[in-house]
PDB file of C-alpha atoms in Angstrom:
ATOM      1  CA  UNK R 695       5.116  33.241   7.842  1.00 44.00           C
ATOM      2  CA  UNK R 696       5.850  29.765   6.528  1.00 43.00           C
ATOM      3  CA  UNK R 697       4.999  29.186   2.856  1.00 49.00           C
ATOM      4  CA  UNK R 698       3.839  25.893   1.416  1.00 49.00           C
ATOM      5  CA  UNK R 699       6.331  23.849  -0.548  1.00 41.00           C
ATOM      6  CA  UNK R 700       5.312  24.011  -4.225  1.00 45.00           C
ATOM      7  CA  UNK R 701       4.903  20.219  -4.402  1.00 45.00           C
ATOM      8  CA  UNK R 702       2.645  20.002  -1.314  1.00 39.00           C
ATOM      9  CA  UNK R 703      -0.283  17.719  -2.224  1.00 58.00           C
ATOM     10  CA  UNK R 704      -2.432  18.223   0.886  1.00 66.00           C
ATOM     11  CA  UNK R 705      -5.260  19.774  -1.188  1.00 63.00           C
ATOM     12  CA  UNK R 706      -5.441  16.698  -3.419  1.00 67.00           C
ATOM     13  CA  UNK R 707      -5.284  14.333  -0.440  1.00 73.00           C
ATOM     14  CA  UNK R 708      -8.146  16.144   1.264  1.00 79.00           C
ATOM     15  CA  UNK R 709     -10.085  16.180  -2.013  1.00 82.00           C
ATOM     16  CA  UNK R 710      -9.643  12.403  -2.308  1.00 87.00           C
ATOM     17  CA  UNK R 711     -11.495  12.060   0.988  1.00 88.00           C
ATOM     18  CA  UNK R 712     -14.288  14.284  -0.346  1.00 90.00           C
ATOM     19  CA  UNK R 713     -14.467  12.292  -3.577  1.00 93.00           C
ATOM     20  CA  UNK R 714     -14.664   9.003  -1.679  1.00 94.00           C
ATOM     21  CA  UNK R 715     -17.380  10.384   0.589  1.00 93.00           C
ATOM     22  CA  UNK R 716     -19.428  11.484  -2.428  1.00 94.00           C
ATOM     23  CA  UNK R 717     -18.847   8.122  -4.142  1.00 96.00           C
ATOM     24  CA  UNK R 718     -20.067   6.321  -1.000  1.00 95.00           C
ATOM     25  CA  UNK R 719     -23.261   8.379  -1.101  1.00 95.00           C
ATOM     26  CA  UNK R 720     -23.720   7.747  -4.814  1.00 96.00           C
ATOM     27  CA  UNK R 721     -23.255   3.971  -4.414  1.00 96.00           C
ATOM     28  CA  UNK R 722     -25.092   3.747  -1.075  1.00 97.00           C
ATOM     29  CA  UNK R 723     -22.199   1.957   0.630  1.00 96.00           C
ATOM     30  CA  UNK R 724     -19.559   2.561   3.318  1.00 96.00           C
ATOM     31  CA  UNK R 725     -15.834   2.216   2.690  1.00 95.00           C
ATOM     32  CA  UNK R 726     -13.745   0.403   5.273  1.00 93.00           C
ATOM     33  CA  UNK R 727     -11.865   2.809   7.598  1.00 89.00           C
ATOM     34  CA  UNK R 728      -8.604   1.035   6.754  1.00 86.00           C
ATOM     35  CA  UNK R 729      -8.567  -0.218   3.146  1.00 80.00           C
ATOM     36  CA  UNK R 730      -7.385  -3.826   3.454  1.00 82.00           C
ATOM     37  CA  UNK R 731      -7.739  -6.411   0.718  1.00 89.00           C
ATOM     38  CA  UNK R 732      -8.490 -10.046   1.555  1.00 84.00           C
ATOM     39  CA  UNK R 733      -5.415 -11.095  -0.443  1.00 88.00           C
ATOM     40  CA  UNK R 734      -1.682 -10.902   0.154  1.00 86.00           C
ATOM     41  CA  UNK R 735      -0.547  -8.477  -2.506  1.00 87.00           C
ATOM     42  CA  UNK R 736       1.906  -5.588  -2.388  1.00 87.00           C
ATOM     43  CA  UNK R 737      -0.487  -2.863  -3.553  1.00 88.00           C
ATOM     44  CA  UNK R 738      -2.716  -0.567  -1.554  1.00 89.00           C
ATOM     45  CA  UNK R 739      -5.911   0.789  -3.133  1.00 93.00           C
ATOM     46  CA  UNK R 740      -7.361   4.141  -2.112  1.00 93.00           C
ATOM     47  CA  UNK R 741     -10.564   2.567  -0.779  1.00 95.00           C
ATOM     48  CA  UNK R 742     -12.140  -0.813  -0.124  1.00 95.00           C
ATOM     49  CA  UNK R 743     -15.706  -1.723   0.781  1.00 96.00           C
ATOM     50  CA  UNK R 744     -15.212  -5.371   1.714  1.00 94.00           C
ATOM     51  CA  UNK R 745     -18.881  -5.925   2.597  1.00 93.00           C
ATOM     52  CA  UNK R 746     -19.910  -4.783  -0.892  1.00 95.00           C
ATOM     53  CA  UNK R 747     -16.798  -6.167  -2.625  1.00 96.00           C
ATOM     54  CA  UNK R 748     -15.618  -2.865  -4.105  1.00 97.00           C
ATOM     55  CA  UNK R 749     -12.073  -1.597  -4.590  1.00 97.00           C
ATOM     56  CA  UNK R 750     -11.407   2.003  -5.666  1.00 97.00           C
ATOM     57  CA  UNK R 751      -8.638   4.188  -7.010  1.00 96.00           C
ATOM     58  CA  UNK R 752      -9.186   7.962  -6.904  1.00 95.00           C
ATOM     59  CA  UNK R 753      -7.621  10.685  -9.021  1.00 92.00           C
ATOM     60  CA  UNK R 754      -8.181  14.204  -7.660  1.00 87.00           C
ATOM     61  CA  UNK R 755      -7.004  16.224 -10.662  1.00 86.00           C
ATOM     62  CA  UNK R 756      -8.987  18.974 -12.325  1.00 88.00           C
ATOM     63  CA  UNK R 757      -8.609  19.555 -16.057  1.00 88.00           C
ATOM     64  CA  UNK R 758      -6.504  18.162 -18.846  1.00 89.00           C
ATOM     65  CA  UNK R 759      -3.756  15.701 -18.001  1.00 88.00           C
ATOM     66  CA  UNK R 760      -0.180  16.816 -18.667  1.00 86.00           C
ATOM     67  CA  UNK R 761       3.298  15.344 -18.571  1.00 88.00           C
ATOM     68  CA  UNK R 762       3.474  12.103 -16.635  1.00 87.00           C
ATOM     69  CA  UNK R 763      -0.072  12.340 -15.235  1.00 89.00           C
ATOM     70  CA  UNK R 764      -1.489   9.825 -17.763  1.00 92.00           C
ATOM     71  CA  UNK R 765       1.140   7.344 -16.544  1.00 94.00           C
ATOM     72  CA  UNK R 766      -0.224   7.614 -12.989  1.00 92.00           C
ATOM     73  CA  UNK R 767      -3.690   6.723 -14.252  1.00 95.00           C
ATOM     74  CA  UNK R 768      -2.326   3.855 -16.345  1.00 96.00           C
ATOM     75  CA  UNK R 769      -0.518   2.612 -13.218  1.00 95.00           C
ATOM     76  CA  UNK R 770      -3.735   2.765 -11.200  1.00 95.00           C
ATOM     77  CA  UNK R 771      -5.556   0.890 -13.963  1.00 97.00           C
ATOM     78  CA  UNK R 772      -2.863  -1.802 -13.925  1.00 96.00           C
ATOM     79  CA  UNK R 773      -3.102  -1.951 -10.118  1.00 95.00           C
ATOM     80  CA  UNK R 774      -6.865  -2.546 -10.324  1.00 96.00           C
ATOM     81  CA  UNK R 775      -6.378  -5.157 -13.049  1.00 96.00           C
ATOM     82  CA  UNK R 776      -3.894  -7.049 -10.846  1.00 94.00           C
ATOM     83  CA  UNK R 777      -6.133  -6.775  -7.794  1.00 95.00           C
ATOM     84  CA  UNK R 778      -9.062  -8.029  -9.889  1.00 94.00           C
ATOM     85  CA  UNK R 779      -7.027 -11.004 -11.074  1.00 93.00           C
ATOM     86  CA  UNK R 780      -6.125 -11.964  -7.507  1.00 94.00           C
ATOM     87  CA  UNK R 781      -9.520 -11.419  -5.852  1.00 93.00           C
ATOM     88  CA  UNK R 782     -12.353 -13.907  -5.943  1.00 89.00           C
ATOM     89  CA  UNK R 783     -14.974 -13.200  -8.632  1.00 90.00           C
ATOM     90  CA  UNK R 784     -17.662 -10.641  -7.924  1.00 93.00           C
ATOM     91  CA  UNK R 785     -15.496  -7.699  -6.842  1.00 96.00           C
ATOM     92  CA  UNK R 786     -16.147  -4.338  -8.513  1.00 97.00           C
ATOM     93  CA  UNK R 787     -13.139  -2.276  -9.559  1.00 98.00           C
ATOM     94  CA  UNK R 788     -13.702   1.475  -9.779  1.00 98.00           C
ATOM     95  CA  UNK R 789     -11.603   4.423 -10.912  1.00 97.00           C
ATOM     96  CA  UNK R 790     -13.074   7.680  -9.663  1.00 96.00           C
ATOM     97  CA  UNK R 791     -12.141  11.117 -11.001  1.00 95.00           C
ATOM     98  CA  UNK R 792     -12.832  14.678  -9.886  1.00 92.00           C
ATOM     99  CA  UNK R 793     -13.248  15.976 -13.447  1.00 91.00           C
ATOM    100  CA  UNK R 794     -14.599  14.761 -16.771  1.00 93.00           C
ATOM    101  CA  UNK R 795     -11.525  16.060 -18.555  1.00 91.00           C
ATOM    102  CA  UNK R 796      -9.154  14.001 -16.400  1.00 91.00           C
ATOM    103  CA  UNK R 797     -11.333  10.902 -16.902  1.00 94.00           C
ATOM    104  CA  UNK R 798     -11.167  11.150 -20.717  1.00 94.00           C
ATOM    105  CA  UNK R 799      -8.049   8.958 -20.799  1.00 93.00           C
ATOM    106  CA  UNK R 800     -10.054   5.937 -19.614  1.00 95.00           C
ATOM    107  CA  UNK R 801     -13.158   6.704 -21.656  1.00 94.00           C
ATOM    108  CA  UNK R 802     -13.825   6.690 -25.374  1.00 89.00           C
ATOM    109  CA  UNK R 803     -11.738   4.756 -27.876  1.00 93.00           C
ATOM    110  CA  UNK R 804      -8.141   5.051 -26.589  1.00 93.00           C
ATOM    111  CA  UNK R 805      -6.266   1.842 -25.843  1.00 96.00           C
ATOM    112  CA  UNK R 806      -6.368   2.809 -22.153  1.00 96.00           C
ATOM    113  CA  UNK R 807     -10.171   3.037 -22.298  1.00 96.00           C
ATOM    114  CA  UNK R 808     -10.306  -0.354 -24.037  1.00 97.00           C
ATOM    115  CA  UNK R 809      -8.074  -1.806 -21.312  1.00 97.00           C
ATOM    116  CA  UNK R 810     -10.346  -0.388 -18.597  1.00 97.00           C
ATOM    117  CA  UNK R 811     -13.356  -2.066 -20.212  1.00 97.00           C
ATOM    118  CA  UNK R 812     -11.452  -5.329 -20.777  1.00 96.00           C
ATOM    119  CA  UNK R 813     -10.400  -5.438 -17.110  1.00 96.00           C
ATOM    120  CA  UNK R 814     -13.929  -4.592 -15.965  1.00 96.00           C
ATOM    121  CA  UNK R 815     -12.972  -1.285 -14.381  1.00 97.00           C
ATOM    122  CA  UNK R 816     -15.917   1.071 -13.884  1.00 98.00           C
ATOM    123  CA  UNK R 817     -15.315   4.793 -14.370  1.00 97.00           C
ATOM    124  CA  UNK R 818     -17.016   7.387 -12.166  1.00 97.00           C
ATOM    125  CA  UNK R 819     -16.702  11.159 -12.192  1.00 96.00           C
ATOM    126  CA  UNK R 820     -17.661  12.803  -8.913  1.00 94.00           C
ATOM    127  CA  UNK R 821     -17.577  16.592  -9.200  1.00 88.00           C
ATOM    128  CA  UNK R 822     -16.462  18.538  -6.154  1.00 86.00           C
ATOM    129  CA  UNK R 823     -17.873  21.765  -4.732  1.00 79.00           C
ATOM    130  CA  UNK R 824     -16.455  24.882  -6.407  1.00 79.00           C
ATOM    131  CA  UNK R 825     -14.408  25.829  -3.346  1.00 82.00           C
ATOM    132  CA  UNK R 826     -12.642  22.450  -3.198  1.00 79.00           C
ATOM    133  CA  UNK R 827     -12.154  22.420  -6.963  1.00 72.00           C
ATOM    134  CA  UNK R 828     -10.534  25.878  -6.779  1.00 79.00           C
ATOM    135  CA  UNK R 829      -8.192  24.654  -4.015  1.00 82.00           C
ATOM    136  CA  UNK R 830      -7.069  21.789  -6.253  1.00 80.00           C
ATOM    137  CA  UNK R 831      -6.575  24.083  -9.248  1.00 80.00           C
ATOM    138  CA  UNK R 832      -4.455  26.442  -7.101  1.00 84.00           C
ATOM    139  CA  UNK R 833      -2.377  23.501  -5.877  1.00 80.00           C
ATOM    140  CA  UNK R 834      -1.920  22.226  -9.429  1.00 78.00           C
ATOM    141  CA  UNK R 835      -0.704  25.657 -10.560  1.00 81.00           C
ATOM    142  CA  UNK R 836       1.704  25.812  -7.624  1.00 75.00           C
ATOM    143  CA  UNK R 837       2.948  22.283  -8.383  1.00 67.00           C
ATOM    144  CA  UNK R 838       3.519  22.895 -12.079  1.00 66.00           C
ATOM    145  CA  UNK R 839       6.923  21.422 -12.773  1.00 51.00           C
ATOM    146  CA  UNK R 840       9.102  23.139 -15.352  1.00 49.00           C
ATOM    147  CA  UNK R 841      12.426  21.882 -16.630  1.00 49.00           C
ATOM    148  CA  UNK R 842      14.688  24.921 -16.047  1.00 47.00           C
ATOM    149  CA  UNK R 843      17.114  23.799 -18.787  1.00 51.00           C
ATOM    150  CA  UNK R 844      14.323  23.540 -21.354  1.00 46.00           C
ATOM    151  CA  UNK R 845      12.944  26.890 -20.193  1.00 44.00           C
ATOM    152  CA  UNK R 846      16.374  28.534 -20.663  1.00 46.00           C
ATOM    153  CA  UNK R 847      16.699  27.042 -24.155  1.00 44.00           C
ATOM    154  CA  UNK R 848      13.192  28.233 -25.023  1.00 46.00           C
ATOM    155  CA  UNK R 849      13.941  31.740 -23.730  1.00 45.00           C
ATOM    156  CA  UNK R 850      17.198  31.924 -25.739  1.00 47.00           C
ATOM    157  CA  UNK R 851      15.299  30.955 -28.912  1.00 49.00           C
ATOM    158  CA  UNK R 852      12.698  33.613 -28.227  1.00 50.00           C
ATOM    159  CA  UNK R 853      15.345  36.282 -27.766  1.00 49.00           C
ATOM    160  CA  UNK R 854      15.861  38.628 -24.867  1.00 50.00           C
ATOM    161  CA  UNK R 855      12.932  39.577 -22.710  1.00 47.00           C
ATOM    162  CA  UNK R 856      11.969  43.214 -23.350  1.00 47.00           C
ATOM    163  CA  UNK R 857      12.155  45.510 -20.353  1.00 47.00           C
TER     164      UNK R 857
END
């Protein structure tokens, strides 16, 4: 039996589709089958609704952000800011999250939240069904990256592991 590679992100990719579908329903719009922007720019958003002038980035993470995850969101925010600068006025820029906890970075009083408001980026949280959420949580646990050197140092400080 073939086992999944620990870094396999298929669950998150499938969840992104679910999140976009739920966001479409919430907004009453349809995203373009192939997200293409009407500008020549070297970035690709997760979704575009050209008829309604909406561009979307999705983050399918459940729970608190760790490690470099906040940098991914900051990168997506910068991507939307650049897209917004290049597009004609009237386009909506949306960041959509699968969990409130993951969205906290772009809400509240952090500098990232201030940047989102300054760039006119709307924040949506679209909860997923429990089954899909559990799939993402399992994938996140499987993908947890640990620095083996740091782990060895930590274990040496803690002493030998009792048998």
